[in-house]
PDB file of C-alpha atoms in Angstrom:
ATOM      1  CA  UNK M   1       9.960   5.886  17.813  1.00 59.00           C
ATOM      2  CA  UNK M   2      11.306   6.473  14.340  1.00 83.00           C
ATOM      3  CA  UNK M   3       9.194   5.263  11.475  1.00 93.00           C
ATOM      4  CA  UNK M   4      10.231   4.002   8.065  1.00 97.00           C
ATOM      5  CA  UNK M   5      12.409   6.519   6.258  1.00 97.00           C
ATOM      6  CA  UNK M   6      13.227   6.722   2.573  1.00 98.00           C
ATOM      7  CA  UNK M   7      15.854   8.703   0.734  1.00 97.00           C
ATOM      8  CA  UNK M   8      15.880  10.670  -1.418  1.00 97.00           C
ATOM      9  CA  UNK M   9      12.363  12.052  -1.181  1.00 97.00           C
ATOM     10  CA  UNK M  10      12.565  13.126  -4.818  1.00 97.00           C
ATOM     11  CA  UNK M  11      14.807  11.922  -7.620  1.00 98.00           C
ATOM     12  CA  UNK M  12      14.890  13.315 -11.137  1.00 98.00           C
ATOM     13  CA  UNK M  13      16.984  11.461 -13.668  1.00 97.00           C
ATOM     14  CA  UNK M  14      17.392  11.112 -17.392  1.00 97.00           C
ATOM     15  CA  UNK M  15      16.286   8.172 -19.461  1.00 97.00           C
ATOM     16  CA  UNK M  16      18.935   5.476 -19.498  1.00 97.00           C
ATOM     17  CA  UNK M  17      20.551   6.411 -16.176  1.00 98.00           C
ATOM     18  CA  UNK M  18      20.971   4.215 -13.103  1.00 98.00           C
ATOM     19  CA  UNK M  19      19.261   5.086  -9.794  1.00 98.00           C
ATOM     20  CA  UNK M  20      19.325   3.774  -6.250  1.00 98.00           C
ATOM     21  CA  UNK M  21      16.523   4.292  -3.762  1.00 98.00           C
ATOM     22  CA  UNK M  22      17.121   3.665  -0.067  1.00 98.00           C
ATOM     23  CA  UNK M  23      14.799   2.414   2.673  1.00 98.00           C
ATOM     24  CA  UNK M  24      15.483   2.420   6.420  1.00 98.00           C
ATOM     25  CA  UNK M  25      12.883   0.209   8.095  1.00 97.00           C
ATOM     26  CA  UNK M  26      11.694   0.424  11.673  1.00 96.00           C
ATOM     27  CA  UNK M  27      14.390  -0.979  13.936  1.00 94.00           C
ATOM     28  CA  UNK M  28      13.911  -4.672  14.614  1.00 91.00           C
ATOM     29  CA  UNK M  29      11.465  -5.266  11.769  1.00 93.00           C
ATOM     30  CA  UNK M  30      12.432  -8.393   9.893  1.00 92.00           C
ATOM     31  CA  UNK M  31      10.027  -8.093   6.958  1.00 93.00           C
ATOM     32  CA  UNK M  32      10.546  -5.383   4.340  1.00 95.00           C
ATOM     33  CA  UNK M  33       8.481  -4.650   1.239  1.00 96.00           C
ATOM     34  CA  UNK M  34       8.852  -2.440  -1.811  1.00 97.00           C
ATOM     35  CA  UNK M  35       5.781  -1.171  -3.665  1.00 98.00           C
ATOM     36  CA  UNK M  36       5.401   1.186  -6.613  1.00 97.00           C
ATOM     37  CA  UNK M  37       2.553   3.670  -6.967  1.00 96.00           C
ATOM     38  CA  UNK M  38       1.885   5.149 -10.383  1.00 95.00           C
ATOM     39  CA  UNK M  39      -0.194   8.278 -10.769  1.00 92.00           C
ATOM     40  CA  UNK M  40      -3.858   7.692  -9.965  1.00 90.00           C
ATOM     41  CA  UNK M  41      -3.347   4.078  -8.944  1.00 93.00           C
ATOM     42  CA  UNK M  42      -2.863   2.120  -5.766  1.00 95.00           C
ATOM     43  CA  UNK M  43       0.515   0.767  -4.690  1.00 96.00           C
ATOM     44  CA  UNK M  44       1.697  -2.389  -6.503  1.00 97.00           C
ATOM     45  CA  UNK M  45       3.908  -4.994  -4.860  1.00 96.00           C
ATOM     46  CA  UNK M  46       7.458  -5.301  -6.164  1.00 97.00           C
ATOM     47  CA  UNK M  47       9.558  -7.407  -3.769  1.00 95.00           C
ATOM     48  CA  UNK M  48       9.550  -8.765  -0.220  1.00 93.00           C
ATOM     49  CA  UNK M  49      12.486  -9.502   2.087  1.00 93.00           C
ATOM     50  CA  UNK M  50      12.458 -11.663   5.179  1.00 90.00           C
ATOM     51  CA  UNK M  51      15.764 -10.898   6.840  1.00 88.00           C
ATOM     52  CA  UNK M  52      18.514 -10.611   4.245  1.00 89.00           C
ATOM     53  CA  UNK M  53      16.961 -12.735   1.546  1.00 87.00           C
ATOM     54  CA  UNK M  54      14.484 -11.747  -1.137  1.00 85.00           C
ATOM     55  CA  UNK M  55      11.674 -14.169  -0.320  1.00 84.00           C
ATOM     56  CA  UNK M  56       9.444 -13.065  -3.191  1.00 89.00           C
ATOM     57  CA  UNK M  57      10.462 -10.861  -6.120  1.00 91.00           C
ATOM     58  CA  UNK M  58       7.530 -11.771  -8.354  1.00 91.00           C
ATOM     59  CA  UNK M  59       6.401  -8.147  -8.606  1.00 93.00           C
ATOM     60  CA  UNK M  60       9.580  -6.793 -10.164  1.00 96.00           C
ATOM     61  CA  UNK M  61       8.566  -5.719 -13.689  1.00 95.00           C
ATOM     62  CA  UNK M  62      11.753  -6.810 -15.460  1.00 94.00           C
ATOM     63  CA  UNK M  63      15.446  -7.481 -14.946  1.00 95.00           C
ATOM     64  CA  UNK M  64      16.316  -3.777 -14.852  1.00 97.00           C
ATOM     65  CA  UNK M  65      14.978  -3.772 -11.297  1.00 97.00           C
ATOM     66  CA  UNK M  66      16.949  -5.273  -8.436  1.00 96.00           C
ATOM     67  CA  UNK M  67      16.868  -4.891  -4.654  1.00 97.00           C
ATOM     68  CA  UNK M  68      19.205  -5.867  -1.842  1.00 96.00           C
ATOM     69  CA  UNK M  69      19.132  -5.983   1.940  1.00 95.00           C
ATOM     70  CA  UNK M  70      22.629  -7.211   2.827  1.00 93.00           C
ATOM     71  CA  UNK M  71      22.467  -6.898   6.614  1.00 92.00           C
ATOM     72  CA  UNK M  72      18.784  -7.482   7.130  1.00 90.00           C
ATOM     73  CA  UNK M  73      18.009  -3.833   7.840  1.00 94.00           C
ATOM     74  CA  UNK M  74      18.502  -1.104   5.208  1.00 97.00           C
ATOM     75  CA  UNK M  75      17.354  -1.993   1.703  1.00 97.00           C
ATOM     76  CA  UNK M  76      18.266  -0.468  -1.636  1.00 98.00           C
ATOM     77  CA  UNK M  77      16.127  -0.668  -4.765  1.00 98.00           C
ATOM     78  CA  UNK M  78      18.236  -0.360  -7.892  1.00 98.00           C
ATOM     79  CA  UNK M  79      16.940   0.502 -11.339  1.00 98.00           C
ATOM     80  CA  UNK M  80      19.188   0.228 -14.374  1.00 97.00           C
ATOM     81  CA  UNK M  81      18.683   1.958 -17.731  1.00 97.00           C
ATOM     82  CA  UNK M  82      15.698   3.912 -16.450  1.00 98.00           C
ATOM     83  CA  UNK M  83      12.730   4.472 -18.746  1.00 97.00           C
ATOM     84  CA  UNK M  84      10.040   7.149 -18.635  1.00 97.00           C
ATOM     85  CA  UNK M  85       7.537   4.491 -17.596  1.00 96.00           C
ATOM     86  CA  UNK M  86       9.513   3.945 -14.390  1.00 97.00           C
ATOM     87  CA  UNK M  87       8.319   7.335 -13.140  1.00 97.00           C
ATOM     88  CA  UNK M  88       6.287   6.681  -9.981  1.00 97.00           C
ATOM     89  CA  UNK M  89       6.394   6.914  -6.199  1.00 97.00           C
ATOM     90  CA  UNK M  90       8.380   4.026  -4.752  1.00 98.00           C
ATOM     91  CA  UNK M  91       7.125   3.041  -1.309  1.00 98.00           C
ATOM     92  CA  UNK M  92       8.885   0.938   1.271  1.00 98.00           C
ATOM     93  CA  UNK M  93       7.121  -0.789   4.165  1.00 97.00           C
ATOM     94  CA  UNK M  94       8.294  -2.876   7.076  1.00 95.00           C
ATOM     95  CA  UNK M  95       6.599  -5.145   9.584  1.00 93.00           C
ATOM     96  CA  UNK M  96       7.725  -6.894  12.747  1.00 90.00           C
ATOM     97  CA  UNK M  97       7.493 -10.267  11.034  1.00 79.00           C
ATOM     98  CA  UNK M  98       5.431 -11.882   8.315  1.00 71.00           C
ATOM     99  CA  UNK M  99       2.338 -12.687  10.354  1.00 76.00           C
ATOM    100  CA  UNK M 100      -1.044 -11.768   8.916  1.00 75.00           C
ATOM    101  CA  UNK M 101      -1.762  -9.346  11.734  1.00 80.00           C
ATOM    102  CA  UNK M 102       1.680  -7.728  11.602  1.00 84.00           C
ATOM    103  CA  UNK M 103       0.933  -4.246  10.338  1.00 90.00           C
ATOM    104  CA  UNK M 104       2.944  -2.996   7.400  1.00 93.00           C
ATOM    105  CA  UNK M 105       4.237   0.499   8.163  1.00 95.00           C
ATOM    106  CA  UNK M 106       4.967   2.609   5.124  1.00 97.00           C
ATOM    107  CA  UNK M 107       7.581   5.250   4.543  1.00 97.00           C
ATOM    108  CA  UNK M 108       6.774   8.529   2.764  1.00 96.00           C
ATOM    109  CA  UNK M 109       8.091   7.233  -0.538  1.00 97.00           C
ATOM    110  CA  UNK M 110      10.600   8.388  -3.134  1.00 98.00           C
ATOM    111  CA  UNK M 111       9.113  10.181  -6.111  1.00 97.00           C
ATOM    112  CA  UNK M 112      11.132   9.152  -9.171  1.00 98.00           C
ATOM    113  CA  UNK M 113      10.826  11.197 -12.334  1.00 98.00           C
ATOM    114  CA  UNK M 114      12.541   9.948 -15.483  1.00 98.00           C
ATOM    115  CA  UNK M 115      12.859  12.644 -18.141  1.00 96.00           C
TER     116      UNK M 115
ATOM    117  CA  UNK G   1      -6.532  -7.547 -14.453  1.00 75.00           C
ATOM    118  CA  UNK G   2      -7.265  -5.614 -11.266  1.00 87.00           C
ATOM    119  CA  UNK G   3      -8.027  -8.011  -8.421  1.00 94.00           C
ATOM    120  CA  UNK G   4      -9.081  -5.263  -6.010  1.00 97.00           C
ATOM    121  CA  UNK G   5     -11.242  -2.425  -7.281  1.00 97.00           C
ATOM    122  CA  UNK G   6     -12.500   0.795  -5.804  1.00 97.00           C
ATOM    123  CA  UNK G   7     -15.003   2.068  -8.326  1.00 93.00           C
ATOM    124  CA  UNK G   8     -15.518   5.518  -6.828  1.00 95.00           C
ATOM    125  CA  UNK G   9     -12.452   7.713  -7.365  1.00 95.00           C
ATOM    126  CA  UNK G  10     -13.864  10.394  -5.088  1.00 97.00           C
ATOM    127  CA  UNK G  11     -16.506  10.995  -2.444  1.00 97.00           C
ATOM    128  CA  UNK G  12     -17.683  14.225  -0.834  1.00 98.00           C
ATOM    129  CA  UNK G  13     -19.488  14.186   2.519  1.00 98.00           C
ATOM    130  CA  UNK G  14     -20.701  16.810   4.965  1.00 98.00           C
ATOM    131  CA  UNK G  15     -19.056  16.931   8.374  1.00 98.00           C
ATOM    132  CA  UNK G  16     -20.962  14.838  10.904  1.00 97.00           C
ATOM    133  CA  UNK G  17     -22.530  12.580   8.299  1.00 98.00           C
ATOM    134  CA  UNK G  18     -21.590   9.011   7.419  1.00 98.00           C
ATOM    135  CA  UNK G  19     -18.906   8.247   4.816  1.00 98.00           C
ATOM    136  CA  UNK G  20     -19.178   4.896   3.046  1.00 98.00           C
ATOM    137  CA  UNK G  21     -16.266   3.724   0.938  1.00 98.00           C
ATOM    138  CA  UNK G  22     -16.651   0.592  -1.148  1.00 98.00           C
ATOM    139  CA  UNK G  23     -14.278  -2.062  -2.437  1.00 98.00           C
ATOM    140  CA  UNK G  24     -14.730  -5.174  -4.583  1.00 98.00           C
ATOM    141  CA  UNK G  25     -12.333  -8.050  -5.121  1.00 97.00           C
ATOM    142  CA  UNK G  26     -12.227 -10.919  -7.582  1.00 96.00           C
ATOM    143  CA  UNK G  27      -9.742 -13.390  -6.097  1.00 93.00           C
ATOM    144  CA  UNK G  28     -11.473 -15.819  -3.733  1.00 92.00           C
ATOM    145  CA  UNK G  29      -8.085 -16.724  -2.239  1.00 91.00           C
ATOM    146  CA  UNK G  30      -7.949 -13.369  -0.452  1.00 93.00           C
ATOM    147  CA  UNK G  31      -8.774 -13.926   3.204  1.00 89.00           C
ATOM    148  CA  UNK G  32      -7.605 -10.803   4.994  1.00 94.00           C
ATOM    149  CA  UNK G  33      -8.594  -7.263   4.137  1.00 96.00           C
ATOM    150  CA  UNK G  34      -7.297  -3.886   5.231  1.00 96.00           C
ATOM    151  CA  UNK G  35      -7.986  -0.206   4.804  1.00 98.00           C
ATOM    152  CA  UNK G  36      -5.177   2.310   4.604  1.00 98.00           C
ATOM    153  CA  UNK G  37      -5.441   6.080   4.676  1.00 97.00           C
ATOM    154  CA  UNK G  38      -3.044   8.349   2.827  1.00 96.00           C
ATOM    155  CA  UNK G  39      -2.366  12.066   3.179  1.00 95.00           C
ATOM    156  CA  UNK G  40      -0.404  13.925   0.473  1.00 91.00           C
ATOM    157  CA  UNK G  41       3.379  13.438   0.623  1.00 89.00           C
ATOM    158  CA  UNK G  42       3.027  10.737   3.265  1.00 93.00           C
ATOM    159  CA  UNK G  43       2.991   6.969   3.082  1.00 94.00           C
ATOM    160  CA  UNK G  44      -0.241   5.017   3.619  1.00 96.00           C
ATOM    161  CA  UNK G  45      -1.128   4.421   7.265  1.00 96.00           C
ATOM    162  CA  UNK G  46      -3.030   1.398   8.498  1.00 96.00           C
ATOM    163  CA  UNK G  47      -6.593   2.089   9.611  1.00 97.00           C
ATOM    164  CA  UNK G  48      -8.534  -1.116  10.197  1.00 97.00           C
ATOM    165  CA  UNK G  49      -8.606  -4.728   9.061  1.00 96.00           C
ATOM    166  CA  UNK G  50     -10.912  -7.729   8.909  1.00 96.00           C
ATOM    167  CA  UNK G  51     -10.403 -11.444   8.563  1.00 94.00           C
ATOM    168  CA  UNK G  52     -12.590 -13.429   6.196  1.00 94.00           C
ATOM    169  CA  UNK G  53     -13.997 -15.391   9.139  1.00 94.00           C
ATOM    170  CA  UNK G  54     -15.747 -12.226  10.305  1.00 96.00           C
ATOM    171  CA  UNK G  55     -18.310  -9.981   8.658  1.00 96.00           C
ATOM    172  CA  UNK G  56     -17.765  -6.856  10.744  1.00 98.00           C
ATOM    173  CA  UNK G  57     -14.983  -5.162  12.655  1.00 98.00           C
ATOM    174  CA  UNK G  58     -15.353  -1.900  14.525  1.00 98.00           C
ATOM    175  CA  UNK G  59     -12.786   0.522  15.887  1.00 97.00           C
ATOM    176  CA  UNK G  60     -14.137   3.795  17.201  1.00 97.00           C
ATOM    177  CA  UNK G  61     -15.647   5.787  14.344  1.00 98.00           C
ATOM    178  CA  UNK G  62     -14.490   3.220  11.784  1.00 98.00           C
ATOM    179  CA  UNK G  63     -16.315   0.015  10.875  1.00 98.00           C
ATOM    180  CA  UNK G  64     -15.434  -2.401   8.111  1.00 98.00           C
ATOM    181  CA  UNK G  65     -18.048  -4.764   6.711  1.00 98.00           C
ATOM    182  CA  UNK G  66     -17.236  -7.852   4.656  1.00 98.00           C
ATOM    183  CA  UNK G  67     -19.648  -9.695   2.372  1.00 97.00           C
ATOM    184  CA  UNK G  68     -17.726 -12.763   1.213  1.00 96.00           C
ATOM    185  CA  UNK G  69     -20.417 -14.081  -1.101  1.00 96.00           C
ATOM    186  CA  UNK G  70     -20.483 -10.771  -2.959  1.00 97.00           C
ATOM    187  CA  UNK G  71     -16.697 -10.306  -2.665  1.00 97.00           C
ATOM    188  CA  UNK G  72     -17.375  -6.836  -1.361  1.00 97.00           C
ATOM    189  CA  UNK G  73     -16.223  -4.818   1.600  1.00 97.00           C
ATOM    190  CA  UNK G  74     -16.985  -1.340   2.813  1.00 98.00           C
ATOM    191  CA  UNK G  75     -15.598   1.146   5.274  1.00 98.00           C
ATOM    192  CA  UNK G  76     -18.013   3.277   7.276  1.00 98.00           C
ATOM    193  CA  UNK G  77     -16.854   6.420   9.043  1.00 98.00           C
ATOM    194  CA  UNK G  78     -19.319   7.898  11.518  1.00 98.00           C
ATOM    195  CA  UNK G  79     -19.345  10.779  12.190  1.00 98.00           C
ATOM    196  CA  UNK G  80     -17.095  12.097   9.425  1.00 98.00           C
ATOM    197  CA  UNK G  81     -14.645  14.841  10.367  1.00 97.00           C
ATOM    198  CA  UNK G  82     -12.690  17.276   8.157  1.00 97.00           C
ATOM    199  CA  UNK G  83      -9.458  15.584   9.298  1.00 96.00           C
ATOM    200  CA  UNK G  84     -10.694  12.380   7.644  1.00 97.00           C
ATOM    201  CA  UNK G  85     -10.168  14.001   4.238  1.00 98.00           C
ATOM    202  CA  UNK G  86      -7.573  11.783   2.547  1.00 97.00           C
ATOM    203  CA  UNK G  87      -7.221   9.012  -0.016  1.00 97.00           C
ATOM    204  CA  UNK G  88      -8.414   5.649   1.268  1.00 98.00           C
ATOM    205  CA  UNK G  89      -7.016   2.410  -0.117  1.00 98.00           C
ATOM    206  CA  UNK G  90      -8.582  -0.987   0.244  1.00 98.00           C
ATOM    207  CA  UNK G  91      -6.052  -3.846   0.310  1.00 97.00           C
ATOM    208  CA  UNK G  92      -6.227  -7.619   0.404  1.00 96.00           C
ATOM    209  CA  UNK G  93      -3.870 -10.460   1.170  1.00 93.00           C
ATOM    210  CA  UNK G  94      -3.708 -14.248   1.043  1.00 88.00           C
ATOM    211  CA  UNK G  95      -2.650 -15.362   4.513  1.00 78.00           C
ATOM    212  CA  UNK G  96      -1.350 -18.709   3.250  1.00 70.00           C
ATOM    213  CA  UNK G  97       1.232 -16.906   1.138  1.00 68.00           C
ATOM    214  CA  UNK G  98       4.538 -16.382   2.862  1.00 69.00           C
ATOM    215  CA  UNK G  99       5.176 -12.679   3.140  1.00 74.00           C
ATOM    216  CA  UNK G 100       1.628 -11.350   3.133  1.00 81.00           C
ATOM    217  CA  UNK G 101       2.158  -8.868   0.358  1.00 89.00           C
ATOM    218  CA  UNK G 102      -0.757  -6.532  -0.141  1.00 93.00           C
ATOM    219  CA  UNK G 103      -2.849  -6.094  -3.281  1.00 95.00           C
ATOM    220  CA  UNK G 104      -4.304  -2.588  -3.339  1.00 97.00           C
ATOM    221  CA  UNK G 105      -7.287  -0.983  -4.998  1.00 97.00           C
ATOM    222  CA  UNK G 106      -6.918   2.290  -6.854  1.00 96.00           C
ATOM    223  CA  UNK G 107      -8.077   4.444  -3.950  1.00 97.00           C
ATOM    224  CA  UNK G 108     -10.998   6.745  -3.169  1.00 98.00           C
ATOM    225  CA  UNK G 109     -10.423  10.396  -2.346  1.00 98.00           C
ATOM    226  CA  UNK G 110     -12.682  11.409   0.541  1.00 98.00           C
ATOM    227  CA  UNK G 111     -13.453  15.062   1.107  1.00 98.00           C
ATOM    228  CA  UNK G 112     -15.269  15.978   4.299  1.00 98.00           C
ATOM    229  CA  UNK G 113     -16.718  19.474   4.131  1.00 97.00           C
ATOM    230  CA  UNK G 114     -17.075  21.523   7.320  1.00 93.00           C
TER     231      UNK G 114
END
């Protein structure tokens, strides 16, 4: 079946602009996660959704970052007033539920470059 | 402060030999550990996991060992194959936390030479 998809695969923007990154999870998966991977580092947790609600947004670096999942499926990560330090690969993952043994399946990521 | 560390950024192994990837963690609240494998331009894919109530879990060529007292885990790949060449991430979670978000190490790039 279809895996997690993310669009766009690459996004280049200028400092100060607004960007939206989209994640389509595996159908039926209720849990959705956003992570950010900077160059040479491992992914870092940003936010977690269970259904439509953001159950934990403790990883969001500041209030320029916001994410929604209005219908409990597709999620959008929104970044306002982008800064060069926001450049990274943004990864989305989904799992069937929030159980410990529920594998998180990752999408290929969106590479964001802020000039 | 990094709670999960992979101190070797890269490892080179001959085909057919054993690959050993290491991972250390500092947070004693972590009780479930995973290894993910990542190819370029793809997302990480789950490889193998282990609960803190166990000290070993095996799946085919892959075995994960956990030493809770040392806060150390390792992934053994035997025999190593060229297709195993990828970046391997160690990850940890606290099962009591709702959501089970993962805390990752920085990764180790494994190169298996034919």
